[in-house]
Amino acid sequence: MKESRIFAKFTTLDIVLMAMLATLNGVMTVYLSMINKTLNSLGGPIATSSIVGLYMIYGLLAYYIIRKPGTAVIAYSFGAVVQSFMGSVYGIASIIAAAVCYMVVAELVFALLRYRRWNAVSLMLAGGAMVPLWFIVAANMFGYMHWGWKVLTITLVVRILSGIVLCGLLTKMLGDALNRTGLLKRFELGRASRAE
């Protein structure tokens, strides 16, 4: 991707896409909360950690499609606003803290990749990398420390694997599937695939 394209301004379409993905995430989160409760009753924090990647996917998917610096900041900000309006059992502070953790790490990962690598490995790296910072913040917010080091370690590993698969790999699969429909031809993902 050319340097001028990487640092191009966000278009109205970019903003609309990020808002739509954030809204879809808000709706999905309602259903994930129910699944989370079931998993918690079956296997506690380790079981609930298996779906963590799904909570982050909307911002990474926006980044994969749009490919401009700042995408994570806008997408996860939209997500935090939508979730705040919809409500959360964990509180608004946790919604905002999670969004900030995700956006900071995603922006850092793609900056290190110089906004040029968009393969499955890069997306899986980003998906896994977004987990630890929020895990540390959440551990202090919600008192995870009482779980003990063994459970904490297993939980973190399961969350990172969930981030790699259910956020990173699934982003690649969803983005490519959407691209094949022709709906993304006006976004950078669509342009990049036509140039190949």
Coordinates of C-alpha atoms in Angstrom, one line a residue:
M1 CA 0.0 0.0 0.0
K2 CA 1.4 3.4 -0.9
E3 CA 2.4 5.8 1.9
S4 CA -0.1 8.4 0.8
R5 CA -2.9 5.8 1.0
I6 CA -1.9 4.6 4.4
F7 CA -2.1 8.1 5.9
A8 CA -5.2 9.2 3.9
K9 CA -8.1 10.8 5.8
F10 CA -11.0 8.6 7.0
T11 CA -13.9 8.7 4.5
T12 CA -17.5 8.8 5.5
L13 CA -17.7 5.1 4.4
D14 CA -14.9 4.3 6.8
I15 CA -16.7 5.9 9.7
V16 CA -20.0 4.3 8.8
L17 CA -18.4 0.9 8.6
M18 CA -16.7 1.3 12.0
A19 CA -20.0 2.5 13.5
M20 CA -21.9 -0.5 12.0
L21 CA -19.3 -3.0 13.3
A22 CA -19.4 -1.4 16.8
T23 CA -23.2 -1.6 16.8
L24 CA -23.2 -5.2 15.7
N25 CA -20.7 -5.9 18.5
G26 CA -23.0 -4.2 21.0
V27 CA -25.8 -6.5 20.0
M28 CA -23.5 -9.6 19.9
T29 CA -22.2 -8.7 23.4
V30 CA -25.7 -9.1 24.8
Y31 CA -25.8 -12.7 23.6
L32 CA -22.2 -13.4 24.5
S33 CA -23.1 -12.4 28.1
M34 CA -25.6 -15.2 28.3
I35 CA -23.1 -17.7 26.9
N36 CA -20.5 -16.3 29.3
K37 CA -22.8 -17.1 32.3
T38 CA -23.3 -20.6 31.1
L39 CA -19.6 -21.2 30.6
N40 CA -18.9 -19.7 34.0
S41 CA -21.2 -22.2 35.6
L42 CA -19.5 -25.0 33.7
G43 CA -15.9 -24.1 34.1
G44 CA -15.4 -20.8 35.9
P45 CA -12.9 -18.2 34.6
I46 CA -11.0 -20.6 32.4
A47 CA -14.1 -21.7 30.4
T48 CA -15.4 -18.1 30.0
S49 CA -11.9 -17.1 28.7
S50 CA -12.5 -19.3 25.7
I51 CA -14.7 -16.7 24.0
V52 CA -12.8 -13.5 24.8
G53 CA -11.6 -13.1 21.2
L54 CA -15.2 -12.5 20.1
Y55 CA -15.4 -9.3 22.2
M56 CA -12.5 -7.7 20.4
I57 CA -13.2 -8.8 16.8
Y58 CA -15.1 -5.8 15.6
G59 CA -12.2 -3.4 15.9
L60 CA -9.7 -5.7 14.3
L61 CA -12.1 -6.4 11.5
A62 CA -12.4 -2.7 10.9
Y63 CA -8.6 -2.3 10.8
Y64 CA -8.2 -5.2 8.4
I65 CA -10.8 -3.7 6.0
I66 CA -9.8 0.0 6.3
R67 CA -6.0 -0.2 7.0
K68 CA -5.5 3.3 8.2
P69 CA -3.7 4.5 11.4
G70 CA -6.2 5.4 14.1
T71 CA -8.8 2.8 13.0
A72 CA -8.7 1.0 16.3
V73 CA -9.0 4.2 18.2
I74 CA -12.2 5.2 16.4
A75 CA -13.7 1.7 16.1
Y76 CA -13.2 0.7 19.8
S77 CA -14.3 4.2 20.9
F78 CA -17.6 3.7 19.0
G79 CA -17.8 0.2 20.6
A80 CA -17.4 1.6 24.1
V81 CA -20.1 4.2 23.4
V82 CA -22.6 1.7 22.1
Q83 CA -21.9 -0.8 24.9
S84 CA -22.3 2.0 27.5
F85 CA -25.7 2.9 26.1
M86 CA -26.7 -0.8 26.1
G87 CA -25.4 -1.4 29.6
S88 CA -23.1 -3.9 31.0
V89 CA -23.0 -6.0 34.2
Y90 CA -19.4 -5.1 34.5
G91 CA -20.0 -1.3 34.5
I92 CA -19.1 1.6 32.2
A93 CA -15.5 1.9 33.6
S94 CA -14.7 -1.6 32.5
I95 CA -16.1 -1.0 29.0
I96 CA -13.9 2.2 28.6
A97 CA -10.8 0.5 30.1
A98 CA -11.1 -2.5 27.8
A99 CA -11.6 -0.3 24.7
V100 CA -8.6 1.8 25.6
C101 CA -6.4 -1.4 26.1
Y102 CA -7.5 -2.9 22.8
M103 CA -7.0 0.3 20.8
V104 CA -3.5 1.1 22.3
V105 CA -2.2 -2.4 21.5
A106 CA -3.8 -2.7 18.1
E107 CA -2.4 0.6 17.0
L108 CA 1.0 -0.3 18.3
V109 CA 1.0 -3.7 16.5
F110 CA 0.1 -2.2 13.2
A111 CA 2.5 0.6 13.6
L112 CA 5.3 -1.9 14.2
L113 CA 4.1 -3.8 11.0
R114 CA 4.2 -0.4 9.2
Y115 CA 0.6 -0.9 8.1
R116 CA 1.9 -3.2 5.3
R117 CA 1.3 -6.8 6.6
W118 CA -2.3 -8.0 6.5
N119 CA -1.9 -11.8 6.4
A120 CA -3.4 -14.3 8.8
V121 CA -0.2 -14.3 10.9
S122 CA -0.3 -10.5 11.4
L123 CA -3.9 -10.6 12.4
M124 CA -3.4 -13.5 14.7
L125 CA -0.5 -11.7 16.3
A126 CA -2.7 -8.6 16.8
G127 CA -5.6 -10.7 18.2
G128 CA -3.3 -12.4 20.8
A129 CA -1.4 -9.2 21.7
M130 CA -4.6 -7.3 22.6
V131 CA -5.3 -9.7 25.5
P132 CA -2.6 -9.3 28.1
L133 CA -2.9 -5.6 28.8
W134 CA -6.7 -5.8 29.4
F135 CA -6.2 -9.0 31.4
I136 CA -3.8 -7.1 33.8
V137 CA -6.2 -4.2 34.1
A138 CA -9.2 -6.5 34.6
A139 CA -7.4 -8.6 37.2
N140 CA -7.0 -5.4 39.3
M141 CA -10.5 -4.1 38.6
F142 CA -12.3 -7.4 39.3
G143 CA -10.1 -9.1 41.9
Y144 CA -8.8 -11.9 39.7
M145 CA -5.7 -12.1 41.9
H146 CA -7.6 -14.3 44.4
W147 CA -7.7 -17.1 41.8
G148 CA -4.1 -18.0 42.4
W149 CA -1.2 -18.1 40.0
K150 CA -2.1 -21.4 38.4
V151 CA -5.6 -20.4 37.4
L152 CA -4.4 -16.9 36.4
T153 CA -1.8 -18.4 34.1
I154 CA -4.1 -20.9 32.5
T155 CA -6.8 -18.3 32.1
L156 CA -4.3 -15.9 30.4
V157 CA -3.1 -18.6 28.0
V158 CA -6.7 -19.5 27.1
R159 CA -7.6 -15.8 26.5
I160 CA -4.5 -15.3 24.3
L161 CA -5.4 -18.4 22.3
S162 CA -9.0 -17.1 22.0
G163 CA -7.6 -13.8 20.8
I164 CA -5.4 -15.5 18.2
V165 CA -8.2 -17.7 16.9
L166 CA -11.6 -16.0 17.6
C167 CA -10.3 -12.5 16.9
G168 CA -7.3 -12.7 14.6
L169 CA -8.0 -15.8 12.5
L170 CA -11.7 -15.2 12.4
T171 CA -11.1 -11.6 11.3
K172 CA -9.1 -12.8 8.3
M173 CA -11.8 -15.3 7.4
L174 CA -14.7 -12.8 7.8
G175 CA -12.9 -10.0 6.0
D176 CA -12.0 -12.2 3.1
A177 CA -15.5 -13.6 2.8
L178 CA -17.0 -10.1 2.8
N179 CA -14.4 -9.0 0.3
R180 CA -15.4 -11.8 -2.1
T181 CA -19.0 -10.5 -2.2
G182 CA -17.7 -7.2 -3.7
L183 CA -19.1 -5.1 -0.8
L184 CA -15.6 -3.9 0.2
K185 CA -14.4 -2.6 -3.2
R186 CA -14.3 1.0 -1.9
F187 CA -12.2 0.1 1.1
E188 CA -8.4 -0.6 1.2
L189 CA -9.0 -4.4 1.5
G190 CA -10.9 -4.4 -1.7
R191 CA -8.4 -2.2 -3.5
A192 CA -5.5 -4.4 -2.3
S193 CA -7.1 -7.6 -3.5
R194 CA -7.8 -6.1 -6.9
A195 CA -4.1 -5.1 -7.2
E196 CA -2.8 -8.6 -6.5

